[in-house]
Amino acid sequence: MSSPTVLGIESSCDETAVAVLRDGRVLSNVIATQTIHRKYGGVVPELASRAHHKTITDTVDQALQDAGLGPDEIDVVGVANGPGLMGSLLVGLSFAKGFSLAYGKPLVGVNHLDAHIYANFIEHQERYPAVALIVSGGHTRLVRVDGPFDHTTMGATRDDAAGEAFDKIGKMLGLEYPAGPEIDRLSQGGDPQFAQYPRAMIREGLDFSFSGLKTSVLYDLKDRPPEEVRASLADLCASVSAAIVDVLVEKARRAVCEAGVGTLLLSGGVSANSMLRARMATMAEEEGIEIQVPSMIYCTDNGAMIAKTAEIRYREGLVDDLSMQPYASAAD
Ligand code: KG4
Ligand code: ZN
């Protein structure tokens, strides 16, 4: 049986992203990244919702055009309805409701964190049971996945998310928001042993804590003359990356062993990180497990992951209606 044609809409943070998926194949994947936040060093919620409002119609039109389909050829409308910024979520959700109503198509709400996990199944076979590590700008979470949407949280961050640590430390180093990709690039020419930063809670349970690392880097930078910081930028970046990656790899190793599963699903914006991908691959080999990681384009926020997750929810009979509401926090 062929899978439905799905329109996926993502607007939970600072990307207006829309994709079309047909028979499990991504026909189009349009991502409008908001640049306005750069000058503030982080996402400004009110500006984010206004920017979504401005771009949503054109982004949907572009995704349909790239896919070569008319709106009436869409079978299912998938939309991220949380967690995220309320004003931003409302823009995508209202658009999706309007589309669903106008064309008489079923509406499927998608949890943004689930979408990061299921992004793996755009290019890989669905595999259960598995452990998923979600590492994004807003979340760091280990989840046991026993079947479609059968999830148990094994660990989560107690303070900053891994991506947030990259971004905040990048700001201290004078890098533009979001700093993760630039730290990654600079790290490739640096010495990860240059500075010894803490690996908080690395031997303790499956929760994470990254705020101490931020403070430790702050004090370390205060002790170094500005010209030394500039000259050692690559080494400092590599040391920061190693501190974050060490913790993520060790916790993922422990979670997979504790759960007794043979598959690790890596996902979220930080899973684009080259040091993390390389170190996870080595760990997977050592533990004899399979590791799935999405292509770079499906790691950071995108519409295809929403469409894929909506496709699986629809298959499982999980359909919503026009009363669906957005929610801000993962716990809601
Ligand atoms: O998943 P995502 O696009 O948005 C959220 O749901 O948060 O993740 C964005 C985060 C940002 O913190 C960004 O700095 C980080 O992912 N990021 C990276 C890399 N690419 C994106 N962090 C480290 N290395 C990268 N290559
Ligand atoms: Zn995300």
Short mmCIF file of C-alpha atoms and ligand atoms in Angstrom, two decimals:
data_model
loop_
_atom_site.label_atom_id
_atom_site.label_comp_id
_atom_site.label_asym_id
_atom_site.label_seq_id
_atom_site.Cartn_x
_atom_site.Cartn_y
_atom_site.Cartn_z
CA MET A 1 0.00 0.00 0.00
CA SER A 2 1.40 3.45 -0.84
CA SER A 3 1.83 6.09 1.84
CA PRO A 4 -0.14 9.36 1.70
CA THR A 5 1.17 12.65 0.35
CA VAL A 6 1.93 14.75 3.42
CA LEU A 7 2.50 18.47 3.85
CA GLY A 8 4.73 19.12 6.90
CA ILE A 9 4.79 22.55 8.56
CA GLU A 10 7.36 23.59 11.20
CA SER A 11 7.31 26.98 12.95
CA SER A 12 8.20 26.21 16.57
CA CYS A 13 11.29 28.43 16.82
CA ASP A 14 13.23 30.47 14.26
CA GLU A 15 12.74 28.43 11.08
CA THR A 16 9.65 28.56 8.90
CA ALA A 17 10.00 25.19 7.22
CA VAL A 18 7.64 23.30 4.92
CA ALA A 19 8.09 20.00 3.09
CA VAL A 20 6.10 17.61 0.93
CA LEU A 21 6.52 13.87 1.37
CA ARG A 22 4.99 11.38 -1.09
CA ASP A 23 5.31 7.60 -0.72
CA GLY A 24 7.95 8.24 1.94
CA ARG A 25 10.06 10.33 -0.46
CA VAL A 26 10.85 13.99 0.20
CA LEU A 27 9.64 15.90 -2.86
CA SER A 28 10.44 19.33 -1.45
CA ASN A 29 11.97 20.76 1.72
CA VAL A 30 11.95 24.56 2.01
CA ILE A 31 13.57 26.21 5.03
CA ALA A 32 13.33 29.95 5.67
CA THR A 33 15.76 30.71 8.51
CA GLN A 34 15.11 33.96 10.34
CA THR A 35 18.26 36.08 10.42
CA ILE A 36 16.80 38.96 12.43
CA HIS A 37 17.79 37.28 15.74
CA ARG A 38 21.54 37.39 15.01
CA LYS A 39 21.96 40.93 16.21
CA TYR A 40 20.33 40.03 19.56
CA GLY A 41 22.46 36.90 20.11
CA GLY A 42 19.40 34.67 20.60
CA VAL A 43 15.83 34.17 19.44
CA VAL A 44 13.44 37.05 20.29
CA PRO A 45 9.98 35.40 20.51
CA GLU A 46 7.88 38.35 19.32
CA LEU A 47 10.14 38.93 16.30
CA ALA A 48 10.04 35.20 15.54
CA SER A 49 6.23 35.06 15.35
CA ARG A 50 6.11 38.17 13.14
CA ALA A 51 8.70 36.69 10.78
CA HIS A 52 6.77 33.37 10.58
CA HIS A 53 3.62 35.31 9.78
CA LYS A 54 5.40 37.11 6.94
CA THR A 55 6.92 33.99 5.36
CA ILE A 56 4.50 31.10 5.98
CA THR A 57 2.33 31.53 2.86
CA ASP A 58 5.31 31.90 0.49
CA THR A 59 7.11 28.97 2.11
CA VAL A 60 4.10 26.66 1.67
CA ASP A 61 3.65 27.88 -1.94
CA GLN A 62 7.33 27.23 -2.65
CA ALA A 63 7.19 23.73 -1.14
CA LEU A 64 4.15 22.84 -3.28
CA GLN A 65 5.76 24.33 -6.36
CA ASP A 66 9.05 22.46 -5.81
CA ALA A 67 7.05 19.25 -5.37
CA GLY A 68 5.09 19.98 -8.55
CA LEU A 69 1.79 19.49 -6.73
CA GLY A 70 -1.33 21.54 -6.17
CA PRO A 71 -2.81 21.92 -2.65
CA ASP A 72 -5.67 19.55 -3.52
CA GLU A 73 -3.11 16.77 -4.14
CA ILE A 74 -2.06 16.78 -0.47
CA ASP A 75 -3.66 13.93 1.55
CA VAL A 76 -2.59 14.88 5.10
CA VAL A 77 -1.51 18.13 6.79
CA GLY A 78 1.11 17.64 9.51
CA VAL A 79 2.10 20.51 11.78
CA ALA A 80 4.36 20.96 14.81
CA ASN A 81 2.10 22.05 17.68
CA GLY A 82 4.69 21.97 20.50
CA PRO A 83 6.93 22.28 22.36
CA GLY A 84 8.15 25.70 21.22
CA LEU A 85 7.42 29.41 21.27
CA MET A 86 3.66 29.90 21.58
CA GLY A 87 3.38 32.81 19.14
CA SER A 88 5.49 30.99 16.56
CA LEU A 89 3.62 27.69 16.93
CA LEU A 90 0.31 29.53 16.53
CA VAL A 91 1.31 30.80 13.09
CA GLY A 92 2.05 27.32 11.71
CA LEU A 93 -0.91 25.76 13.47
CA SER A 94 -3.39 28.39 12.27
CA PHE A 95 -2.12 28.02 8.72
CA ALA A 96 -2.39 24.22 8.91
CA LYS A 97 -5.94 24.44 10.29
CA GLY A 98 -6.92 26.81 7.49
CA PHE A 99 -5.42 24.46 4.89
CA SER A 100 -7.14 21.45 6.42
CA LEU A 101 -10.48 23.24 6.48
CA ALA A 102 -10.18 24.74 2.98
CA TYR A 103 -9.17 21.50 1.24
CA GLY A 104 -10.93 19.03 3.54
CA LYS A 105 -7.72 17.22 4.53
CA PRO A 106 -7.00 15.48 7.85
CA LEU A 107 -4.87 17.41 10.35
CA VAL A 108 -2.09 15.69 12.32
CA GLY A 109 -0.31 17.44 15.20
CA VAL A 110 3.34 16.55 15.68
CA ASN A 111 5.50 16.91 18.76
CA HIS A 112 8.69 18.71 17.68
CA LEU A 113 10.93 16.40 19.73
CA ASP A 114 9.27 13.29 18.28
CA ALA A 115 9.90 14.79 14.85
CA HIS A 116 13.64 15.00 15.55
CA ILE A 117 13.63 11.29 16.47
CA TYR A 118 11.53 10.20 13.47
CA ALA A 119 13.67 12.33 11.12
CA ASN A 120 15.89 9.25 11.12
CA PHE A 121 13.19 7.27 9.33
CA ILE A 122 13.17 9.62 6.32
CA GLU A 123 16.27 7.78 5.08
CA HIS A 124 16.52 4.70 7.32
CA GLN A 125 14.23 1.76 8.09
CA GLU A 126 12.02 2.21 11.16
CA ARG A 127 13.65 0.22 13.99
CA TYR A 128 12.24 -0.60 17.42
CA PRO A 129 13.18 -0.90 20.19
CA ALA A 130 15.80 1.84 20.14
CA VAL A 131 17.28 4.58 22.29
CA ALA A 132 17.03 8.11 20.88
CA LEU A 133 19.35 10.93 21.85
CA ILE A 134 17.81 14.30 21.00
CA VAL A 135 20.37 17.09 21.10
CA SER A 136 19.06 20.45 19.93
CA GLY A 137 19.11 24.11 20.88
CA GLY A 138 16.28 23.64 23.34
CA HIS A 139 16.52 20.01 24.44
CA THR A 140 18.93 17.28 25.47
CA ARG A 141 17.07 14.06 26.13
CA LEU A 142 17.53 10.30 26.08
CA VAL A 143 14.36 8.42 25.17
CA ARG A 144 13.64 4.72 24.98
CA VAL A 145 11.47 4.09 21.91
CA ASP A 146 9.65 0.75 22.12
CA GLY A 147 7.40 1.34 19.12
CA PRO A 148 5.80 4.24 17.25
CA PHE A 149 5.13 6.95 19.87
CA ASP A 150 5.73 4.47 22.70
CA HIS A 151 8.36 6.56 24.49
CA THR A 152 9.95 6.53 27.95
CA THR A 153 12.28 9.36 28.95
CA MET A 154 15.52 7.94 30.37
CA GLY A 155 17.35 11.21 31.04
CA ALA A 156 17.22 14.92 30.27
CA THR A 157 19.18 18.07 30.94
CA ARG A 158 18.73 19.69 34.32
CA ASP A 159 19.67 23.12 32.97
CA ASP A 160 21.03 24.17 29.56
CA ALA A 161 20.60 22.07 26.43
CA ALA A 162 23.73 20.98 24.54
CA GLY A 163 22.98 23.35 21.65
CA GLU A 164 22.32 26.17 24.10
CA ALA A 165 25.77 25.52 25.64
CA PHE A 166 27.37 25.75 22.18
CA ASP A 167 25.46 28.96 21.44
CA LYS A 168 26.10 30.69 24.78
CA ILE A 169 29.79 29.77 24.85
CA GLY A 170 30.05 30.88 21.22
CA LYS A 171 28.66 34.25 22.22
CA MET A 172 31.42 34.57 24.87
CA LEU A 173 33.94 33.79 22.14
CA GLY A 174 32.49 36.53 19.95
CA LEU A 175 30.79 34.18 17.48
CA GLU A 176 27.43 34.84 15.83
CA TYR A 177 24.21 33.10 16.90
CA PRO A 178 23.71 30.18 16.45
CA ALA A 179 27.37 29.41 17.20
CA GLY A 180 27.21 25.58 17.06
CA PRO A 181 28.11 25.24 13.37
CA GLU A 182 30.98 27.77 13.64
CA ILE A 183 32.41 26.12 16.78
CA ASP A 184 32.23 22.83 14.88
CA ARG A 185 34.11 24.31 11.90
CA LEU A 186 36.78 25.96 14.06
CA SER A 187 37.20 22.83 16.24
CA GLN A 188 38.38 20.84 13.24
CA GLY A 189 41.67 22.77 13.28
CA GLY A 190 42.05 22.83 17.08
CA ASP A 191 43.45 20.77 19.95
CA PRO A 192 40.67 19.27 22.13
CA GLN A 193 43.17 18.87 25.02
CA PHE A 194 44.14 22.58 25.02
CA ALA A 195 41.86 23.53 27.93
CA GLN A 196 40.42 21.09 30.46
CA TYR A 197 36.73 21.86 30.93
CA PRO A 198 34.40 19.91 33.25
CA ARG A 199 32.37 16.90 32.08
CA ALA A 200 29.53 17.38 34.58
CA MET A 201 27.74 14.24 35.81
CA ILE A 202 29.55 12.06 33.27
CA ARG A 203 29.56 9.05 35.60
CA GLU A 204 26.22 9.83 37.28
CA GLY A 205 22.93 8.54 35.86
CA LEU A 206 21.46 9.62 32.55
CA ASP A 207 20.64 13.27 33.24
CA PHE A 208 22.79 16.06 31.84
CA SER A 209 24.02 19.42 33.10
CA PHE A 210 25.77 21.95 30.87
CA SER A 211 25.48 25.22 32.79
CA GLY A 212 28.68 24.55 34.81
CA LEU A 213 30.64 24.23 31.60
CA LYS A 214 29.46 27.66 30.52
CA THR A 215 30.63 29.19 33.83
CA SER A 216 33.94 27.34 33.67
CA VAL A 217 34.63 28.67 30.14
CA LEU A 218 33.62 32.17 31.26
CA TYR A 219 36.22 32.17 34.09
CA ASP A 220 38.85 30.59 31.87
CA LEU A 221 38.37 33.32 29.25
CA LYS A 222 38.65 36.01 31.93
CA ASP A 223 42.09 34.60 32.85
CA ARG A 224 43.37 34.81 29.28
CA PRO A 225 44.40 38.06 27.57
CA PRO A 226 42.09 38.88 24.61
CA GLU A 227 44.88 38.41 22.08
CA GLU A 228 45.54 34.90 23.42
CA VAL A 229 41.81 34.07 23.14
CA ARG A 230 41.85 35.26 19.52
CA ALA A 231 45.00 33.28 18.72
CA SER A 232 43.73 30.12 20.42
CA LEU A 233 40.14 30.27 19.14
CA ALA A 234 40.31 26.91 17.34
CA ASP A 235 41.88 25.19 20.39
CA LEU A 236 39.30 26.70 22.74
CA CYS A 237 36.46 25.63 20.42
CA ALA A 238 37.86 22.10 20.15
CA SER A 239 38.16 21.90 23.96
CA VAL A 240 34.54 23.04 24.40
CA SER A 241 33.31 20.59 21.75
CA ALA A 242 35.23 17.73 23.38
CA ALA A 243 33.72 18.52 26.81
CA ILE A 244 30.17 18.45 25.40
CA VAL A 245 30.75 15.46 23.11
CA ASP A 246 32.43 13.32 25.82
CA VAL A 247 29.34 13.62 28.02
CA LEU A 248 26.87 12.95 25.18
CA VAL A 249 28.76 9.86 23.99
CA GLU A 250 29.19 8.33 27.46
CA LYS A 251 25.54 8.87 28.43
CA ALA A 252 24.33 7.46 25.11
CA ARG A 253 26.58 4.41 25.61
CA ARG A 254 25.16 3.85 29.09
CA ALA A 255 21.55 4.35 27.97
CA VAL A 256 21.88 1.81 25.14
CA CYS A 257 23.48 -0.73 27.51
CA GLU A 258 20.85 -0.15 30.23
CA ALA A 259 17.98 -0.45 27.75
CA GLY A 260 19.59 -3.49 26.12
CA VAL A 261 18.75 -2.28 22.61
CA GLY A 262 20.79 -2.58 19.44
CA THR A 263 19.92 0.77 17.84
CA LEU A 264 20.76 4.38 18.72
CA LEU A 265 18.84 7.14 16.96
CA LEU A 266 20.78 10.38 17.01
CA SER A 267 18.85 13.57 16.24
CA GLY A 268 18.44 17.33 16.67
CA GLY A 269 20.58 20.23 15.47
CA VAL A 270 23.67 19.26 17.48
CA SER A 271 23.74 15.83 15.80
CA ALA A 272 25.09 17.74 12.77
CA ASN A 273 28.30 18.16 14.81
CA SER A 274 31.23 16.39 13.15
CA MET A 275 33.08 15.47 16.37
CA LEU A 276 29.86 14.02 17.82
CA ARG A 277 29.10 12.00 14.69
CA ALA A 278 32.63 10.57 14.55
CA ARG A 279 32.78 9.74 18.27
CA MET A 280 29.31 8.17 18.27
CA ALA A 281 30.28 6.00 15.29
CA THR A 282 33.31 4.71 17.22
CA MET A 283 31.18 4.05 20.30
CA ALA A 284 28.62 2.16 18.18
CA GLU A 285 31.38 -0.03 16.79
CA GLU A 286 32.77 -0.73 20.27
CA GLU A 287 29.31 -1.65 21.60
CA GLY A 288 28.25 -3.56 18.46
CA ILE A 289 25.16 -1.45 17.94
CA GLU A 290 23.65 0.20 14.88
CA ILE A 291 23.57 3.97 14.86
CA GLN A 292 21.16 6.00 12.76
CA VAL A 293 21.74 9.67 12.17
CA PRO A 294 19.86 11.86 9.70
CA SER A 295 21.56 13.70 6.84
CA MET A 296 22.66 17.18 7.92
CA ILE A 297 19.63 18.85 6.33
CA TYR A 298 17.26 16.74 8.48
CA CYS A 299 19.21 17.31 11.74
CA THR A 300 18.34 20.97 12.23
CA ASP A 301 14.70 22.08 12.16
CA ASN A 302 12.97 21.21 8.89
CA GLY A 303 9.54 20.44 7.47
CA ALA A 304 10.42 16.94 6.23
CA MET A 305 10.77 15.61 9.79
CA ILE A 306 7.30 16.96 10.58
CA ALA A 307 5.87 15.38 7.40
CA LYS A 308 7.54 12.02 8.16
CA THR A 309 6.27 11.98 11.74
CA ALA A 310 2.77 12.98 10.57
CA GLU A 311 2.88 10.13 8.04
CA ILE A 312 3.65 7.62 10.80
CA ARG A 313 1.01 9.11 13.14
CA TYR A 314 -1.59 8.97 10.37
CA ARG A 315 -0.68 5.34 9.68
CA GLU A 316 -1.14 4.62 13.40
CA GLY A 317 -4.59 6.26 13.35
CA LEU A 318 -3.45 9.30 15.36
CA VAL A 319 -5.39 12.12 13.71
CA ASP A 320 -6.33 15.49 15.26
CA ASP A 321 -9.03 18.04 14.53
CA LEU A 322 -9.48 21.80 14.47
CA SER A 323 -9.65 21.99 18.28
CA MET A 324 -5.91 21.13 18.49
CA GLN A 325 -3.94 23.61 20.63
CA PRO A 326 -0.25 24.54 20.74
CA TYR A 327 1.83 23.89 23.90
CA ALA A 328 5.03 25.58 25.02
CA SER A 329 6.80 23.02 27.16
CA ALA A 330 7.79 19.37 26.68
CA ALA A 331 6.09 18.51 29.98
CA ASP A 332 2.68 19.91 28.92
O1 KG4 B 1 17.20 21.21 16.26
P1 KG4 B 1 17.54 22.62 16.07
O2 KG4 B 1 17.63 23.15 14.65
O3 KG4 B 1 16.55 23.57 16.80
C1 KG4 B 1 15.97 23.29 18.05
O4 KG4 B 1 14.97 22.54 18.06
O5 KG4 B 1 16.54 23.78 19.04
O6 KG4 B 1 18.92 22.86 16.82
C2 KG4 B 1 19.59 24.10 16.78
C3 KG4 B 1 20.85 23.96 17.62
C4 KG4 B 1 21.56 25.29 17.83
O7 KG4 B 1 21.88 25.38 19.21
C5 KG4 B 1 22.83 25.15 16.99
O8 KG4 B 1 23.93 25.88 17.48
C6 KG4 B 1 23.07 23.66 17.06
O9 KG4 B 1 21.78 23.09 16.96
N1 KG4 B 1 23.90 23.17 15.97
C7 KG4 B 1 25.14 22.66 16.13
C8 KG4 B 1 25.63 22.32 14.85
N2 KG4 B 1 24.65 22.63 13.94
C9 KG4 B 1 23.61 23.14 14.64
N3 KG4 B 1 25.86 22.47 17.26
C10 KG4 B 1 27.08 21.94 17.11
N4 KG4 B 1 27.62 21.59 15.92
C11 KG4 B 1 26.94 21.76 14.77
N5 KG4 B 1 27.47 21.42 13.59
ZN ZN B 2 14.41 21.34 16.81
#
